[in-house]
Amino acid sequence: MEMGLRRAQGPDGALSASKYSYIGGFDCTSNILAGKLYGIPVRGTIAHSFVMSFRSLEEVQPRELPPQTGGDPVDLAALAVSWLQRVCELLQTPAESTNEGELAAFVSYAVTFPCDFQGLLDTYCVRRSGLPNFCAVALALHQLGYRAIGVRLDSGDLAQQSKEIRRVFRACGAHFQVPWFGTIPIAVSNDISEQSLEEFRREGSEIDMIGIGTNLVTCPLQPSLGCVYKLVEVNGSPCLKLTEDEEKMTIPGMKTYQLYDAAGHPFMDLMALQEEPSPSAGQELGIRVLGRLGETTKVIPTNVEPLHRTYFRDGQVCEPLPSLPEVRSHAQLSLSLLSPAHRRLHEPQPYPVAVTERLHRLFLELRQGGH
């Protein structure tokens, strides 16, 4: 879940982050406006401020909830207190160590959203208060025919705590004969990064949902995108930006192809001129890889996919623009096809881009003409 609105560079940056996170593979966002504008699924959890705003059960109004199947309303606060005693006995935790304000917050939320009840467990102490309070309210709701949808952790050793919480859920489910209780989803947050995800995978966890904000929307590993659009052709004539830095030279050309290996992974992008014939699968190609233009490399692609498509011509849209779900599906398919060597977090293999021999000759001619 993308949840970085408050850390993004302003409202526009927050919307962009929500949109492109969804395209990149996130399932949902906490940004309600992004959900309204783009149709992205919206999800969220309880805030610490909500839990902290309650002091005692006397503040819960209303406090009655009718059973899901109908009938007379029941005092949910009183029912939760009775369940809390039973839960604390099972967990061997003193009931007086739980925070009453936290219990009141959970009860108030459950009365308002009985079909979507969730708990934020770490406002005070997860083990001695948050967890037993949540279990008590969830079991009270179950008695009335409702089912809690999850919990969230926002501090501490998230992977280890998720395992401990899962053990408690399973124990409650077995002891109180509520089979679904052991499968209650566990969500985590707290400055999660790529490294955090790698640690979760390595250590193992019981985490079902991950909320990521700061390290997603602010892109600390690459806060700016080091590329720009440059002019490569004017009225049919190729042009070239010359510079002492070879990486900043532009390359004229109208066509780009993606070359695939026998395993179905793209292994290289190939740039070509408009008038050149398209490369064919199984055909040997002599190409020049950017960064190694002084030498010719031979490759034989198993499959070739044209990448260049024209959507705008003479200032007009000439092909329907894809919808956000279509863009998302395309991005996910493209990512899934990449070789693991290019996708790995540590020391990924650079993805090469090459030019045809003909485009390389034009490049040299323009370069010499510029001098």
Tab-separated table of N, CA, C and O in Angstrom, residues 148-265:
chain	number	residue	atom	x	y	z
A	148	ALA	N	-13.203	-9.057	12.076
A	148	ALA	CA	-12.154	-8.038	11.981
A	148	ALA	C	-11.328	-8.255	10.712
A	148	ALA	O	-11.166	-9.385	10.244
A	149	ILE	N	-10.788	-7.154	10.163
A	149	ILE	CA	-10.078	-7.267	8.881
A	149	ILE	C	-8.564	-7.136	9.007
A	149	ILE	O	-7.850	-7.371	8.031
A	150	GLY	N	-8.031	-6.763	10.193
A	150	GLY	CA	-6.581	-6.706	10.283
A	150	GLY	C	-6.048	-5.818	11.386
A	150	GLY	O	-6.802	-5.141	12.095
A	151	VAL	N	-4.709	-5.857	11.514
A	151	VAL	CA	-4.000	-5.008	12.469
A	151	VAL	C	-2.810	-4.363	11.767
A	151	VAL	O	-2.384	-4.814	10.701
A	152	ARG	N	-2.271	-3.310	12.402
A	152	ARG	CA	-1.063	-2.673	11.864
A	152	ARG	C	-0.040	-2.464	12.973
A	152	ARG	O	-0.385	-2.139	14.100
A	153	LEU	N	1.232	-2.649	12.601
A	153	LEU	CA	2.386	-2.348	13.453
A	153	LEU	C	3.161	-1.211	12.819
A	153	LEU	O	3.352	-1.185	11.597
A	154	ASP	N	3.664	-0.285	13.644
A	154	ASP	CA	4.358	0.875	13.101
A	154	ASP	C	5.678	1.153	13.817
A	154	ASP	O	6.227	2.236	13.716
A	155	SER	N	6.200	0.167	14.544
A	155	SER	CA	7.468	0.379	15.247
A	155	SER	C	8.045	-0.958	15.670
A	155	SER	O	7.353	-1.986	15.662
A	156	GLY	N	9.329	-0.936	16.039
A	156	GLY	CA	9.978	-2.134	16.543
A	156	GLY	C	10.424	-3.078	15.447
A	156	GLY	O	10.467	-2.726	14.266
A	157	ASP	N	10.757	-4.308	15.850
A	157	ASP	CA	11.167	-5.356	14.920
A	157	ASP	C	9.909	-5.923	14.274
A	157	ASP	O	9.241	-6.807	14.834
A	158	LEU	N	9.583	-5.419	13.100
A	158	LEU	CA	8.298	-5.734	12.479
A	158	LEU	C	8.160	-7.218	12.140
A	158	LEU	O	7.105	-7.822	12.349
A	159	ALA	N	9.223	-7.811	11.602
A	159	ALA	CA	9.160	-9.223	11.211
A	159	ALA	C	8.958	-10.116	12.428
A	159	ALA	O	8.090	-11.016	12.437
A	160	GLN	N	9.734	-9.882	13.479
A	160	GLN	CA	9.627	-10.713	14.677
A	160	GLN	C	8.277	-10.521	15.361
A	160	GLN	O	7.641	-11.495	15.794
A	161	GLN	N	7.830	-9.268	15.458
A	161	GLN	CA	6.536	-9.015	16.100
A	161	GLN	C	5.399	-9.658	15.320
A	161	GLN	O	4.429	-10.140	15.910
A	162	SER	N	5.509	-9.669	13.994
A	162	SER	CA	4.442	-10.289	13.194
A	162	SER	C	4.308	-11.764	13.512
A	162	SER	O	3.192	-12.312	13.561
A	163	LYS	N	5.439	-12.430	13.754
A	163	LYS	CA	5.406	-13.851	14.116
A	163	LYS	C	4.744	-14.048	15.476
A	163	LYS	O	3.934	-14.973	15.665
A	164	GLU	N	5.081	-13.180	16.443
A	164	GLU	CA	4.496	-13.287	17.775
A	164	GLU	C	2.989	-13.025	17.732
A	164	GLU	O	2.198	-13.713	18.400
A	165	ILE	N	2.583	-12.031	16.958
A	165	ILE	CA	1.159	-11.709	16.844
A	165	ILE	C	0.401	-12.858	16.190
A	165	ILE	O	-0.711	-13.209	16.607
A	166	ARG	N	1.005	-13.458	15.168
A	166	ARG	CA	0.343	-14.588	14.511
A	166	ARG	C	0.146	-15.747	15.484
A	166	ARG	O	-0.915	-16.408	15.483
A	167	ARG	N	1.141	-15.987	16.347
A	167	ARG	CA	0.997	-17.056	17.337
A	167	ARG	C	-0.177	-16.771	18.287
A	167	ARG	O	-0.932	-17.681	18.643
A	168	VAL	N	-0.310	-15.508	18.694
A	168	VAL	CA	-1.423	-15.137	19.577
A	168	VAL	C	-2.758	-15.314	18.864
A	168	VAL	O	-3.723	-15.852	19.439
A	169	PHE	N	-2.842	-14.891	17.614
A	169	PHE	CA	-4.091	-15.038	16.854
A	169	PHE	C	-4.475	-16.520	16.728
A	169	PHE	O	-5.642	-16.887	16.887
A	170	ARG	N	-3.482	-17.346	16.439
A	170	ARG	CA	-3.769	-18.779	16.306
A	170	ARG	C	-4.192	-19.386	17.650
A	170	ARG	O	-5.088	-20.237	17.702
A	171	ALA	N	-3.544	-18.928	18.713
A	171	ALA	CA	-3.910	-19.431	20.043
A	171	ALA	C	-5.342	-19.042	20.392
A	171	ALA	O	-6.117	-19.874	20.899
A	172	CYS	N	-5.702	-17.797	20.121
A	172	CYS	CA	-7.081	-17.346	20.394
A	172	CYS	C	-8.078	-18.099	19.520
A	172	CYS	O	-9.148	-18.513	19.988
A	173	GLY	N	-7.718	-18.264	18.239
A	173	GLY	CA	-8.620	-18.976	17.334
A	173	GLY	C	-8.877	-20.399	17.790
A	173	GLY	O	-10.018	-20.892	17.735
A	174	ALA	N	-7.813	-21.077	18.253
A	174	ALA	CA	-7.970	-22.460	18.710
A	174	ALA	C	-8.710	-22.534	20.041
A	174	ALA	O	-9.623	-23.358	20.217
A	175	HIS	N	-8.340	-21.661	20.993
A	175	HIS	CA	-8.919	-21.723	22.333
A	175	HIS	C	-10.393	-21.340	22.337
A	175	HIS	O	-11.210	-21.980	23.031
A	176	PHE	N	-10.742	-20.296	21.563
A	176	PHE	CA	-12.125	-19.820	21.556
A	176	PHE	C	-12.931	-20.375	20.380
A	176	PHE	O	-14.055	-19.940	20.144
A	177	GLN	N	-12.328	-21.304	19.649
A	177	GLN	CA	-12.991	-21.979	18.526
A	177	GLN	C	-13.501	-20.987	17.477
A	177	GLN	O	-14.669	-20.993	17.100
A	178	VAL	N	-12.582	-20.124	17.045
A	178	VAL	CA	-12.861	-19.157	15.972
A	178	VAL	C	-11.799	-19.387	14.894
A	178	VAL	O	-10.733	-18.761	14.919
A	179	PRO	N	-12.025	-20.315	13.952
A	179	PRO	CA	-10.979	-20.731	13.010
A	179	PRO	C	-10.330	-19.596	12.202
A	179	PRO	O	-9.117	-19.623	11.968
A	180	TRP	N	-11.122	-18.607	11.796
A	180	TRP	CA	-10.572	-17.550	10.937
A	180	TRP	C	-9.650	-16.609	11.697
A	180	TRP	O	-8.883	-15.847	11.084
A	181	PHE	N	-9.675	-16.661	13.015
A	181	PHE	CA	-8.914	-15.700	13.815
A	181	PHE	C	-7.403	-15.816	13.557
A	181	PHE	O	-6.681	-14.820	13.569
A	182	GLY	N	-6.939	-17.015	13.306
A	182	GLY	CA	-5.507	-17.202	13.078
A	182	GLY	C	-5.006	-16.638	11.774
A	182	GLY	O	-3.789	-16.538	11.555
A	183	THR	N	-5.934	-16.243	10.891
A	183	THR	CA	-5.537	-15.713	9.575
A	183	THR	C	-5.755	-14.214	9.446
A	183	THR	O	-5.704	-13.678	8.337
A	184	ILE	N	-6.024	-13.529	10.560
A	184	ILE	CA	-6.235	-12.076	10.497
A	184	ILE	C	-5.020	-11.410	9.852
A	184	ILE	O	-3.880	-11.640	10.269
A	185	PRO	N	-5.212	-10.590	8.817
A	185	PRO	CA	-4.078	-9.950	8.124
A	185	PRO	C	-3.284	-9.024	9.041
A	185	PRO	O	-3.850	-8.315	9.877
A	186	ILE	N	-1.969	-9.034	8.864
A	186	ILE	CA	-1.066	-8.172	9.626
A	186	ILE	C	-0.389	-7.204	8.662
A	186	ILE	O	0.275	-7.627	7.709
A	187	ALA	N	-0.577	-5.913	8.908
A	187	ALA	CA	0.044	-4.868	8.086
A	187	ALA	C	1.164	-4.205	8.886
A	187	ALA	O	1.097	-4.127	10.114
A	188	VAL	N	2.187	-3.744	8.190
A	188	VAL	CA	3.299	-3.055	8.852
A	188	VAL	C	3.649	-1.783	8.093
A	188	VAL	O	3.395	-1.653	6.897
A	189	SER	N	4.251	-0.839	8.813
A	189	SER	CA	4.760	0.399	8.230
A	189	SER	C	5.909	0.857	9.122
A	189	SER	O	6.228	0.204	10.100
A	190	ASN	N	6.545	1.965	8.777
A	190	ASN	CA	7.631	2.578	9.559
A	190	ASN	C	8.897	2.679	8.722
A	190	ASN	O	9.820	1.869	8.860
A	191	ASP	N	8.954	3.686	7.849
A	191	ASP	CA	10.149	3.972	7.043
A	191	ASP	C	10.678	2.739	6.327
A	191	ASP	O	11.882	2.470	6.301
A	192	ILE	N	9.790	1.981	5.731
A	192	ILE	CA	10.199	0.753	5.045
A	192	ILE	C	10.852	1.091	3.705
A	192	ILE	O	10.380	1.945	2.957
A	193	SER	N	11.965	0.415	3.435
A	193	SER	CA	12.738	0.636	2.209
A	193	SER	C	12.925	-0.688	1.488
A	193	SER	O	12.460	-1.741	1.939
A	194	GLU	N	13.654	-0.650	0.361
A	194	GLU	CA	13.974	-1.888	-0.358
A	194	GLU	C	14.757	-2.841	0.547
A	194	GLU	O	14.546	-4.056	0.524
A	195	GLN	N	15.646	-2.269	1.350
A	195	GLN	CA	16.430	-3.100	2.260
A	195	GLN	C	15.533	-3.777	3.301
A	195	GLN	O	15.749	-4.931	3.676
A	196	SER	N	14.515	-3.051	3.775
A	196	SER	CA	13.573	-3.636	4.734
A	196	SER	C	12.868	-4.840	4.122
A	196	SER	O	12.725	-5.896	4.764
A	197	LEU	N	12.423	-4.693	2.879
A	197	LEU	CA	11.725	-5.786	2.209
A	197	LEU	C	12.637	-6.999	2.061
A	197	LEU	O	12.202	-8.148	2.220
A	198	GLU	N	13.890	-6.736	1.749
A	198	GLU	CA	14.851	-7.822	1.614
A	198	GLU	C	15.044	-8.530	2.953
A	198	GLU	O	15.139	-9.773	3.017
A	199	GLU	N	15.085	-7.773	4.042
A	199	GLU	CA	15.233	-8.372	5.377
A	199	GLU	C	14.007	-9.201	5.741
A	199	GLU	O	14.133	-10.292	6.318
A	200	PHE	N	12.814	-8.710	5.425
A	200	PHE	CA	11.600	-9.484	5.693
A	200	PHE	C	11.674	-10.834	4.982
A	200	PHE	O	11.312	-11.871	5.537
A	201	ARG	N	12.110	-10.807	3.732
A	201	ARG	CA	12.176	-12.026	2.936
A	201	ARG	C	13.222	-12.987	3.503
A	201	ARG	O	13.009	-14.206	3.561
A	202	ARG	N	14.344	-12.416	3.921
A	202	ARG	CA	15.429	-13.258	4.429
A	202	ARG	C	15.079	-13.866	5.792
A	202	ARG	O	15.330	-15.051	6.039
A	203	GLU	N	14.500	-13.074	6.684
A	203	GLU	CA	14.193	-13.536	8.036
A	203	GLU	C	12.910	-14.372	8.097
A	203	GLU	O	12.740	-15.187	8.994
A	204	GLY	N	12.017	-14.144	7.137
A	204	GLY	CA	10.704	-14.762	7.215
A	204	GLY	C	9.806	-13.944	8.129
A	204	GLY	O	10.284	-13.345	9.105
A	205	SER	N	8.524	-13.876	7.811
A	205	SER	CA	7.604	-13.088	8.629
A	205	SER	C	6.185	-13.580	8.402
A	205	SER	O	5.935	-14.456	7.565
A	206	GLU	N	5.253	-12.983	9.140
A	206	GLU	CA	3.820	-13.263	8.976
A	206	GLU	C	3.106	-12.015	8.466
A	206	GLU	O	1.914	-11.832	8.691
A	207	ILE	N	3.846	-11.174	7.761
A	207	ILE	CA	3.306	-9.908	7.257
A	207	ILE	C	2.470	-10.150	5.999
A	207	ILE	O	2.897	-10.845	5.080
A	208	ASP	N	1.268	-9.555	5.972
A	208	ASP	CA	0.376	-9.703	4.821
A	208	ASP	C	0.304	-8.439	3.968
A	208	ASP	O	0.070	-8.521	2.766
A	209	MET	N	0.466	-7.281	4.588
A	209	MET	CA	0.377	-6.015	3.860
A	209	MET	C	1.474	-5.086	4.346
A	209	MET	O	1.756	-5.018	5.542
A	210	ILE	N	2.086	-4.368	3.423
A	210	ILE	CA	3.171	-3.445	3.762
A	210	ILE	C	2.788	-2.045	3.283
A	210	ILE	O	2.490	-1.848	2.099
A	211	GLY	N	2.794	-1.104	4.202
A	211	GLY	CA	2.515	0.287	3.854
A	211	GLY	C	3.830	1.043	3.732
A	211	GLY	O	4.620	1.077	4.673
A	212	ILE	N	4.072	1.639	2.573
A	212	ILE	CA	5.328	2.333	2.315
A	212	ILE	C	5.043	3.770	1.928
A	212	ILE	O	4.215	4.035	1.061
A	213	GLY	N	5.756	4.701	2.590
A	213	GLY	CA	5.533	6.121	2.320
A	213	GLY	C	6.792	6.843	1.923
A	213	GLY	O	7.113	6.994	0.747
A	214	THR	N	7.553	7.296	2.923
A	214	THR	CA	8.688	8.187	2.698
A	214	THR	C	9.659	7.669	1.653
A	214	THR	O	10.010	8.388	0.698
A	215	ASN	N	10.130	6.432	1.804
A	215	ASN	CA	11.152	5.912	0.894
A	215	ASN	C	10.619	5.612	-0.498
A	215	ASN	O	11.399	5.334	-1.410
A	216	LEU	N	9.306	5.687	-0.656
A	216	LEU	CA	8.708	5.503	-1.976
A	216	LEU	C	8.504	6.836	-2.675
A	216	LEU	O	8.987	7.040	-3.791
A	217	VAL	N	7.820	7.770	-2.017
A	217	VAL	CA	7.409	8.996	-2.709
A	217	VAL	C	8.532	10.024	-2.822
A	217	VAL	O	8.476	10.905	-3.683
A	218	THR	N	9.566	9.930	-1.973
A	218	THR	CA	10.666	10.890	-2.065
A	218	THR	C	11.866	10.341	-2.831
A	218	THR	O	12.797	11.080	-3.136
A	219	CYS	N	11.869	9.043	-3.150
A	219	CYS	CA	12.932	8.414	-3.949
A	219	CYS	C	14.333	8.796	-3.463
A	219	CYS	O	15.113	9.389	-4.215
A	220	PRO	N	14.691	8.487	-2.219
A	220	PRO	CA	16.002	8.910	-1.708
A	220	PRO	C	17.180	8.318	-2.471
A	220	PRO	O	18.254	8.921	-2.508
A	221	LEU	N	17.004	7.137	-3.095
A	221	LEU	CA	18.111	6.550	-3.853
A	221	LEU	C	18.336	7.253	-5.186
A	221	LEU	O	19.418	7.190	-5.757
A	222	GLN	N	17.288	7.901	-5.715
A	222	GLN	CA	17.423	8.656	-6.965
A	222	GLN	C	16.354	9.746	-6.982
A	222	GLN	O	15.332	9.619	-7.643
A	223	PRO	N	16.597	10.839	-6.248
A	223	PRO	CA	15.566	11.867	-6.108
A	223	PRO	C	15.251	12.625	-7.388
A	223	PRO	O	14.238	13.306	-7.471
A	224	SER	N	16.126	12.541	-8.385
A	224	SER	CA	15.814	13.150	-9.682
A	224	SER	C	16.163	12.157	-10.775
A	224	SER	O	17.032	11.298	-10.617
A	225	LEU	N	15.464	12.263	-11.893
A	225	LEU	CA	15.674	11.349	-13.013
A	225	LEU	C	16.662	11.977	-13.984
A	225	LEU	O	16.386	13.010	-14.587
A	226	GLY	N	17.831	11.354	-14.088
A	226	GLY	CA	18.911	11.959	-14.879
A	226	GLY	C	18.785	11.739	-16.362
A	226	GLY	O	19.670	11.162	-17.008
A	227	CYS	N	17.692	12.173	-16.942
A	227	CYS	CA	17.556	12.099	-18.398
A	227	CYS	C	16.605	13.200	-18.859
A	227	CYS	O	15.823	13.720	-18.064
A	228	VAL	N	16.732	13.569	-20.133
A	228	VAL	CA	15.900	14.636	-20.695
A	228	VAL	C	15.548	14.279	-22.134
A	228	VAL	O	16.165	13.404	-22.748
A	229	TYR	N	14.554	14.967	-22.669
A	229	TYR	CA	14.254	14.853	-24.090
A	229	TYR	C	15.169	15.807	-24.848
A	229	TYR	O	15.358	16.952	-24.453
A	230	LYS	N	15.737	15.345	-25.973
A	230	LYS	CA	16.571	16.187	-26.816
A	230	LYS	C	16.096	16.080	-28.265
A	230	LYS	O	15.539	15.067	-28.683
A	231	LEU	N	16.358	17.112	-29.027
A	231	LEU	CA	15.974	17.138	-30.435
A	231	LEU	C	16.895	16.224	-31.231
A	231	LEU	O	18.117	16.326	-31.143
A	232	VAL	N	16.333	15.307	-32.005
A	232	VAL	CA	17.154	14.396	-32.818
A	232	VAL	C	16.861	14.528	-34.307
A	232	VAL	O	17.591	13.978	-35.136
A	233	GLU	N	15.802	15.272	-34.670
A	233	GLU	CA	15.470	15.420	-36.087
A	233	GLU	C	14.641	16.680	-36.281
A	233	GLU	O	13.769	16.992	-35.461
A	234	VAL	N	14.917	17.414	-37.339
A	234	VAL	CA	14.155	18.609	-37.688
A	234	VAL	C	13.721	18.494	-39.143
A	234	VAL	O	14.566	18.431	-40.043
A	235	ASN	N	12.405	18.422	-39.371
A	235	ASN	CA	11.862	18.330	-40.729
A	235	ASN	C	12.518	17.234	-41.548
A	235	ASN	O	12.863	17.406	-42.730
A	236	GLY	N	12.708	16.085	-40.902
A	236	GLY	CA	13.261	14.943	-41.612
A	236	GLY	C	14.766	14.866	-41.639
A	236	GLY	O	15.328	13.868	-42.107
A	237	SER	N	15.458	15.904	-41.158
A	237	SER	CA	16.923	15.902	-41.169
A	237	SER	C	17.435	15.588	-39.768
A	237	SER	O	17.055	16.264	-38.803
A	238	PRO	N	18.309	14.577	-39.631
A	238	PRO	CA	18.827	14.228	-38.315
A	238	PRO	C	19.754	15.304	-37.778
A	238	PRO	O	20.439	16.005	-38.540
A	239	CYS	N	19.762	15.478	-36.483
A	239	CYS	CA	20.655	16.442	-35.851
A	239	CYS	C	21.240	15.814	-34.588
A	239	CYS	O	20.717	14.847	-34.052
A	240	LEU	N	22.339	16.417	-34.117
A	240	LEU	CA	23.104	15.816	-33.034
A	240	LEU	C	23.587	16.882	-32.072
A	240	LEU	O	24.089	17.930	-32.495
A	241	LYS	N	23.432	16.642	-30.783
A	241	LYS	CA	23.988	17.524	-29.759
A	241	LYS	C	25.393	17.041	-29.437
A	241	LYS	O	25.599	15.904	-29.027
A	242	LEU	N	26.379	17.902	-29.664
A	242	LEU	CA	27.769	17.548	-29.410
A	242	LEU	C	28.188	18.018	-28.020
A	242	LEU	O	27.801	19.095	-27.576
A	243	THR	N	28.983	17.239	-27.342
A	243	THR	CA	29.469	17.598	-26.019
A	243	THR	C	30.727	16.795	-25.722
A	243	THR	O	30.974	15.758	-26.336
A	244	GLU	N	31.529	17.297	-24.801
A	244	GLU	CA	32.731	16.560	-24.408
A	244	GLU	C	32.368	15.280	-23.640
A	244	GLU	O	33.140	14.329	-23.607
A	245	ASP	N	31.199	15.279	-23.036
A	245	ASP	CA	30.738	14.133	-22.274
A	245	ASP	C	29.944	13.219	-23.204
A	245	ASP	O	28.827	13.535	-23.607
A	246	GLU	N	30.524	12.071	-23.533
A	246	GLU	CA	29.879	11.180	-24.506
A	246	GLU	C	28.499	10.738	-24.055
A	246	GLU	O	27.594	10.550	-24.874
A	247	GLU	N	28.294	10.584	-22.746
A	247	GLU	CA	26.998	10.133	-22.262
A	247	GLU	C	25.893	11.145	-22.535
A	247	GLU	O	24.713	10.794	-22.539
A	248	LYS	N	26.257	12.401	-22.742
A	248	LYS	CA	25.247	13.442	-22.956
A	248	LYS	C	25.017	13.745	-24.424
A	248	LYS	O	24.206	14.606	-24.761
A	249	MET	N	25.725	13.053	-25.320
A	249	MET	CA	25.458	13.224	-26.746
A	249	MET	C	24.125	12.582	-27.093
A	249	MET	O	23.785	11.516	-26.584
A	250	THR	N	23.366	13.218	-27.967
A	250	THR	CA	22.113	12.633	-28.426
A	250	THR	C	22.389	11.713	-29.609
A	250	THR	O	23.405	11.823	-30.288
A	251	ILE	N	21.474	10.798	-29.836
A	251	ILE	CA	21.618	9.834	-30.925
A	251	ILE	C	20.426	9.974	-31.851
A	251	ILE	O	19.279	9.747	-31.433
A	252	PRO	N	20.643	10.369	-33.099
A	252	PRO	CA	19.520	10.487	-34.040
A	252	PRO	C	18.963	9.110	-34.372
A	252	PRO	O	19.673	8.110	-34.359
A	253	GLY	N	17.693	9.048	-34.650
A	253	GLY	CA	17.082	7.764	-34.994
A	253	GLY	C	15.627	7.748	-34.595
A	253	GLY	O	15.240	8.358	-33.605
A	254	MET	N	14.820	7.014	-35.370
A	254	MET	CA	13.378	7.025	-35.164
A	254	MET	C	12.827	5.714	-34.634
A	254	MET	O	11.708	5.644	-34.152
A	255	LYS	N	13.603	4.625	-34.746
A	255	LYS	CA	13.071	3.327	-34.379
A	255	LYS	C	13.863	2.722	-33.219
A	255	LYS	O	15.075	2.893	-33.138
A	256	THR	N	13.149	2.012	-32.349
A	256	THR	CA	13.796	1.267	-31.272
A	256	THR	C	13.148	-0.109	-31.193
A	256	THR	O	11.923	-0.237	-31.308
A	257	TYR	N	13.977	-1.108	-31.025
A	257	TYR	CA	13.501	-2.485	-30.910
A	257	TYR	C	14.025	-3.097	-29.615
A	257	TYR	O	15.103	-2.744	-29.148
A	258	GLN	N	13.250	-4.022	-29.076
A	258	GLN	CA	13.704	-4.781	-27.913
A	258	GLN	C	14.028	-6.197	-28.388
A	258	GLN	O	13.203	-6.856	-29.031
A	259	LEU	N	15.248	-6.637	-28.064
A	259	LEU	CA	15.713	-7.947	-28.498
A	259	LEU	C	15.603	-8.938	-27.336
A	259	LEU	O	16.006	-8.625	-26.208
A	260	TYR	N	15.083	-10.126	-27.618
A	260	TYR	CA	14.845	-11.134	-26.591
A	260	TYR	C	15.767	-12.336	-26.784
A	260	TYR	O	16.105	-12.696	-27.914
A	261	ASP	N	16.135	-12.969	-25.650
A	261	ASP	CA	16.956	-14.180	-25.720
A	261	ASP	C	16.060	-15.414	-25.725
A	261	ASP	O	14.819	-15.326	-25.702
A	262	ALA	N	16.681	-16.589	-25.741
A	262	ALA	CA	15.927	-17.836	-25.841
A	262	ALA	C	15.071	-18.095	-24.613
A	262	ALA	O	14.074	-18.818	-24.683
A	263	ALA	N	15.437	-17.501	-23.468
A	263	ALA	CA	14.657	-17.685	-22.239
A	263	ALA	C	13.447	-16.758	-22.173
A	263	ALA	O	12.677	-16.816	-21.210
A	264	GLY	N	13.277	-15.891	-23.180
A	264	GLY	CA	12.151	-14.965	-23.188
A	264	GLY	C	12.414	-13.660	-22.481
A	264	GLY	O	11.496	-12.856	-22.292
A	265	HIS	N	13.679	-13.407	-22.086
A	265	HIS	CA	14.032	-12.163	-21.414
A	265	HIS	C	14.561	-11.149	-22.430
A	265	HIS	O	15.360	-11.510	-23.306
